[in-house]
Amino acid sequence: MPDQRDQASEVLEFWFVETRPHQWFAKEPAFDDLVQQRFLRLTRRAIAGDLDAWDAEPTGALALVLLLDQFPRQIWRDTAMAFAGDPQALALSQKAVELGWVAAESAQARRQFWLMPLMHSEDLTVQEAALPLFERFADPRTADFARLGAGVERGGAGFSADAGLPLLKRLSAQRGREAAATGARKAANLAAASAPRA
């Protein structure tokens, strides 16, 4: 059985090397099926909390963010399960910002996916606090999407690079508690979930 490091490396290799950027956000059934075939079991384990130990270092933690935030959107597209890992992914993204893992990452694509749970948050406060991070660490197109999600027009008020960090730290503790509180419910949902697609 592959160890944690091998599994995390496989996730990152698939997403950032084998996959092309145009596939990340396009609605392509064939790609969704591929993600399901290769990573359904691991994604279920991540949502159930079985892979929480991966958050101890950046490589495992980024792989875990993908398993919690991105892969469910492919595997369970257009269903509630697509968002089952969002609270855990958000807490992990905020942790990565606080610990400097995002700033230390040299690859822009990886930085963007570190931050994606902040954009996916349904909490507008979280989205607004993340805007300076997208300005600093993401490409202009992704930063534009972040602004759009937060309802901020391009050319509006400027953001300093670290303006959102104190608020994100406060929100991180709150989100961590919420993720822990909903862990049992997520596991129950996974157990009751039918096949990803009929």
mmCIF file of C-alpha atoms in Angstrom:
data_model
loop_
_atom_site.group_PDB
_atom_site.id
_atom_site.type_symbol
_atom_site.label_atom_id
_atom_site.label_comp_id
_atom_site.label_asym_id
_atom_site.label_seq_id
_atom_site.Cartn_x
_atom_site.Cartn_y
_atom_site.Cartn_z
ATOM 1 C CA MET A 1 0.000 0.000 0.000
ATOM 2 C CA PRO A 2 1.476 3.409 -0.941
ATOM 3 C CA ASP A 3 2.590 5.559 1.959
ATOM 4 C CA GLN A 4 1.342 9.065 2.635
ATOM 5 C CA ARG A 5 4.159 10.815 0.784
ATOM 6 C CA ASP A 6 3.688 8.642 -2.313
ATOM 7 C CA GLN A 7 -0.058 9.240 -2.339
ATOM 8 C CA ALA A 8 0.320 12.991 -1.894
ATOM 9 C CA SER A 9 2.922 13.099 -4.669
ATOM 10 C CA GLU A 10 0.590 11.156 -6.955
ATOM 11 C CA VAL A 11 -2.183 13.719 -6.393
ATOM 12 C CA LEU A 12 0.146 16.650 -7.126
ATOM 13 C CA GLU A 13 1.733 14.938 -10.130
ATOM 14 C CA PHE A 14 -1.682 14.246 -11.618
ATOM 15 C CA TRP A 15 -3.026 17.767 -11.109
ATOM 16 C CA PHE A 16 0.009 19.880 -11.936
ATOM 17 C CA VAL A 17 1.921 17.700 -14.444
ATOM 18 C CA GLU A 18 -0.410 15.226 -16.149
ATOM 19 C CA THR A 19 -3.361 17.620 -16.313
ATOM 20 C CA ARG A 20 -3.492 20.773 -18.422
ATOM 21 C CA PRO A 21 -4.773 24.083 -16.994
ATOM 22 C CA HIS A 22 -7.733 24.205 -19.399
ATOM 23 C CA GLN A 23 -9.019 20.997 -17.782
ATOM 24 C CA TRP A 24 -9.054 22.373 -14.233
ATOM 25 C CA PHE A 25 -12.208 24.439 -14.602
ATOM 26 C CA ALA A 26 -13.897 23.132 -17.749
ATOM 27 C CA LYS A 27 -16.950 20.918 -17.511
ATOM 28 C CA GLU A 28 -15.600 17.822 -19.251
ATOM 29 C CA PRO A 29 -17.318 14.521 -18.394
ATOM 30 C CA ALA A 30 -14.314 12.496 -19.553
ATOM 31 C CA PHE A 31 -12.014 14.382 -17.210
ATOM 32 C CA ASP A 32 -14.499 14.112 -14.339
ATOM 33 C CA ASP A 33 -14.591 10.350 -14.941
ATOM 34 C CA LEU A 34 -10.795 10.181 -14.881
ATOM 35 C CA VAL A 35 -10.610 11.989 -11.540
ATOM 36 C CA GLN A 36 -13.298 9.674 -10.190
ATOM 37 C CA GLN A 37 -11.519 6.531 -11.379
ATOM 38 C CA ARG A 38 -8.164 7.512 -9.947
ATOM 39 C CA PHE A 39 -9.059 9.409 -6.795
ATOM 40 C CA LEU A 40 -12.582 8.562 -5.603
ATOM 41 C CA ARG A 41 -11.382 6.392 -2.720
ATOM 42 C CA LEU A 42 -8.740 8.878 -1.592
ATOM 43 C CA THR A 43 -11.191 11.778 -1.853
ATOM 44 C CA ARG A 44 -13.720 9.933 0.303
ATOM 45 C CA ARG A 45 -11.013 9.281 2.892
ATOM 46 C CA ALA A 46 -9.985 12.943 2.881
ATOM 47 C CA ILE A 47 -13.542 14.142 3.467
ATOM 48 C CA ALA A 48 -14.031 11.559 6.225
ATOM 49 C CA GLY A 49 -10.951 12.951 8.005
ATOM 50 C CA ASP A 50 -8.805 9.854 7.503
ATOM 51 C CA LEU A 51 -6.000 11.885 5.882
ATOM 52 C CA ASP A 52 -5.866 14.753 8.382
ATOM 53 C CA ALA A 53 -2.244 13.888 9.205
ATOM 54 C CA TRP A 54 -1.308 15.109 5.726
ATOM 55 C CA ASP A 55 -1.659 18.705 6.939
ATOM 56 C CA ALA A 56 1.617 18.545 8.885
ATOM 57 C CA GLU A 57 3.767 19.678 5.942
ATOM 58 C CA PRO A 58 3.208 21.625 2.720
ATOM 59 C CA THR A 59 3.362 18.802 0.161
ATOM 60 C CA GLY A 60 0.788 16.648 1.892
ATOM 61 C CA ALA A 61 -1.322 19.651 2.828
ATOM 62 C CA LEU A 62 -1.588 20.928 -0.756
ATOM 63 C CA ALA A 63 -2.547 17.450 -1.963
ATOM 64 C CA LEU A 64 -5.178 17.386 0.775
ATOM 65 C CA VAL A 65 -6.546 20.758 -0.366
ATOM 66 C CA LEU A 66 -7.008 19.320 -3.865
ATOM 67 C CA LEU A 67 -8.718 16.210 -2.491
ATOM 68 C CA LEU A 68 -11.061 18.294 -0.351
ATOM 69 C CA ASP A 69 -11.758 21.284 -2.571
ATOM 70 C CA GLN A 70 -11.167 20.460 -6.224
ATOM 71 C CA PHE A 71 -11.626 16.727 -6.749
ATOM 72 C CA PRO A 72 -15.138 16.614 -5.215
ATOM 73 C CA ARG A 73 -16.191 19.247 -7.755
ATOM 74 C CA GLN A 74 -15.180 16.817 -10.506
ATOM 75 C CA ILE A 75 -16.367 13.564 -8.903
ATOM 76 C CA TRP A 76 -19.764 14.794 -7.690
ATOM 77 C CA ARG A 77 -20.381 17.641 -10.128
ATOM 78 C CA ASP A 78 -23.810 19.291 -9.805
ATOM 79 C CA THR A 79 -24.583 17.563 -6.493
ATOM 80 C CA ALA A 80 -24.315 18.669 -2.861
ATOM 81 C CA MET A 81 -21.417 16.257 -2.374
ATOM 82 C CA ALA A 82 -19.305 18.468 -4.639
ATOM 83 C CA PHE A 83 -18.932 20.809 -1.646
ATOM 84 C CA ALA A 84 -18.577 18.203 1.096
ATOM 85 C CA GLY A 85 -14.921 18.998 1.761
ATOM 86 C CA ASP A 86 -15.194 22.790 1.632
ATOM 87 C CA PRO A 87 -15.042 23.536 5.391
ATOM 88 C CA GLN A 88 -11.941 21.396 5.874
ATOM 89 C CA ALA A 89 -10.289 22.801 2.748
ATOM 90 C CA LEU A 90 -10.973 26.357 3.888
ATOM 91 C CA ALA A 91 -9.412 25.774 7.308
ATOM 92 C CA LEU A 92 -6.372 24.183 5.667
ATOM 93 C CA SER A 93 -5.996 27.025 3.158
ATOM 94 C CA GLN A 94 -6.075 29.574 5.971
ATOM 95 C CA LYS A 95 -3.502 27.548 7.894
ATOM 96 C CA ALA A 96 -1.209 27.509 4.840
ATOM 97 C CA VAL A 97 -1.445 31.296 4.569
ATOM 98 C CA GLU A 98 -0.688 31.766 8.264
ATOM 99 C CA LEU A 99 2.312 29.404 8.227
ATOM 100 C CA GLY A 100 3.800 31.038 5.130
ATOM 101 C CA TRP A 101 3.435 27.962 2.947
ATOM 102 C CA VAL A 102 1.647 29.902 0.208
ATOM 103 C CA ALA A 103 4.264 32.662 0.168
ATOM 104 C CA ALA A 104 7.062 30.085 0.098
ATOM 105 C CA GLU A 105 5.613 28.231 -2.899
ATOM 106 C CA SER A 106 7.481 29.189 -6.067
ATOM 107 C CA ALA A 107 4.960 27.792 -8.572
ATOM 108 C CA GLN A 108 2.090 30.164 -9.277
ATOM 109 C CA ALA A 109 -0.355 27.380 -10.161
ATOM 110 C CA ARG A 110 0.217 25.723 -6.798
ATOM 111 C CA ARG A 111 -0.229 29.021 -4.975
ATOM 112 C CA GLN A 112 -3.555 29.512 -6.725
ATOM 113 C CA PHE A 113 -4.883 26.138 -5.632
ATOM 114 C CA TRP A 114 -3.709 26.794 -2.084
ATOM 115 C CA LEU A 115 -6.023 29.823 -2.186
ATOM 116 C CA MET A 116 -8.960 28.345 -4.108
ATOM 117 C CA PRO A 117 -10.927 27.316 -0.971
ATOM 118 C CA LEU A 118 -10.979 30.998 0.008
ATOM 119 C CA MET A 119 -12.639 31.855 -3.295
ATOM 120 C CA HIS A 120 -15.064 28.951 -2.933
ATOM 121 C CA SER A 121 -16.164 30.049 0.536
ATOM 122 C CA GLU A 122 -19.792 31.112 0.811
ATOM 123 C CA ASP A 123 -18.745 33.651 3.440
ATOM 124 C CA LEU A 124 -18.279 36.999 1.708
ATOM 125 C CA THR A 125 -16.021 38.165 4.554
ATOM 126 C CA VAL A 126 -13.610 35.333 3.776
ATOM 127 C CA GLN A 127 -13.680 36.146 0.053
ATOM 128 C CA GLU A 128 -13.003 39.834 0.679
ATOM 129 C CA ALA A 129 -10.163 39.094 3.111
ATOM 130 C CA ALA A 130 -8.571 36.837 0.487
ATOM 131 C CA LEU A 131 -8.486 39.436 -2.291
ATOM 132 C CA PRO A 132 -5.034 40.791 -1.367
ATOM 133 C CA LEU A 133 -3.707 37.233 -1.435
ATOM 134 C CA PHE A 134 -5.067 36.625 -4.925
ATOM 135 C CA GLU A 135 -3.608 39.965 -6.014
ATOM 136 C CA ARG A 136 -0.212 38.934 -4.697
ATOM 137 C CA PHE A 137 0.002 35.219 -5.439
ATOM 138 C CA ALA A 138 -2.333 34.394 -8.353
ATOM 139 C CA ASP A 139 -2.390 35.245 -12.027
ATOM 140 C CA PRO A 140 -4.486 38.273 -13.094
ATOM 141 C CA ARG A 141 -7.342 36.167 -14.484
ATOM 142 C CA THR A 142 -7.741 34.226 -11.230
ATOM 143 C CA ALA A 143 -7.551 37.467 -9.248
ATOM 144 C CA ASP A 144 -10.329 38.852 -11.466
ATOM 145 C CA PHE A 145 -12.498 35.833 -10.668
ATOM 146 C CA ALA A 146 -11.817 36.347 -6.961
ATOM 147 C CA ARG A 147 -12.893 39.995 -7.261
ATOM 148 C CA LEU A 148 -16.010 38.978 -9.157
ATOM 149 C CA GLY A 149 -16.952 36.440 -6.497
ATOM 150 C CA ALA A 150 -16.483 39.028 -3.759
ATOM 151 C CA GLY A 151 -18.431 41.643 -5.734
ATOM 152 C CA VAL A 152 -15.448 43.989 -6.143
ATOM 153 C CA GLU A 153 -14.990 45.729 -9.477
ATOM 154 C CA ARG A 154 -11.556 45.832 -11.063
ATOM 155 C CA GLY A 155 -10.002 49.228 -10.478
ATOM 156 C CA GLY A 156 -11.739 49.667 -7.146
ATOM 157 C CA ALA A 157 -10.006 50.249 -3.840
ATOM 158 C CA GLY A 158 -6.434 49.001 -3.787
ATOM 159 C CA PHE A 159 -5.335 46.136 -1.561
ATOM 160 C CA SER A 160 -2.072 45.912 0.323
ATOM 161 C CA ALA A 161 -0.345 42.554 0.069
ATOM 162 C CA ASP A 162 -0.949 41.551 3.688
ATOM 163 C CA ALA A 163 -4.182 43.423 4.364
ATOM 164 C CA GLY A 164 -6.307 40.307 4.590
ATOM 165 C CA LEU A 165 -4.017 38.256 6.828
ATOM 166 C CA PRO A 166 -5.212 39.355 10.310
ATOM 167 C CA LEU A 167 -8.846 38.742 9.407
ATOM 168 C CA LEU A 168 -7.994 35.392 7.860
ATOM 169 C CA LYS A 169 -6.225 34.380 11.081
ATOM 170 C CA ARG A 170 -9.340 35.111 13.114
ATOM 171 C CA LEU A 171 -11.540 33.331 10.604
ATOM 172 C CA SER A 172 -9.166 30.364 10.513
ATOM 173 C CA ALA A 173 -9.772 29.478 14.149
ATOM 174 C CA GLN A 174 -13.519 29.777 13.646
ATOM 175 C CA ARG A 175 -13.464 27.661 10.483
ATOM 176 C CA GLY A 176 -11.306 25.025 12.159
ATOM 177 C CA ARG A 177 -13.918 24.624 14.886
ATOM 178 C CA GLU A 178 -16.693 24.440 12.313
ATOM 179 C CA ALA A 179 -14.820 21.834 10.255
ATOM 180 C CA ALA A 180 -14.314 19.670 13.325
ATOM 181 C CA ALA A 181 -17.960 20.033 14.323
ATOM 182 C CA THR A 182 -19.185 18.937 10.912
ATOM 183 C CA GLY A 183 -16.745 16.051 10.493
ATOM 184 C CA ALA A 184 -19.178 13.416 11.728
ATOM 185 C CA ARG A 185 -21.915 14.722 9.451
ATOM 186 C CA LYS A 186 -19.591 14.611 6.440
ATOM 187 C CA ALA A 187 -18.642 11.014 7.218
ATOM 188 C CA ALA A 188 -22.315 10.093 7.507
ATOM 189 C CA ASN A 189 -23.042 11.775 4.170
ATOM 190 C CA LEU A 190 -20.246 9.807 2.541
ATOM 191 C CA ALA A 191 -21.550 6.544 3.921
ATOM 192 C CA ALA A 192 -25.050 7.321 2.649
ATOM 193 C CA ALA A 193 -23.955 8.725 -0.714
ATOM 194 C CA SER A 194 -24.933 6.733 -3.737
ATOM 195 C CA ALA A 195 -22.594 6.139 -6.653
ATOM 196 C CA PRO A 196 -21.045 9.366 -7.975
ATOM 197 C CA ARG A 197 -23.017 9.148 -11.197
ATOM 198 C CA ALA A 198 -25.934 7.040 -12.253
#
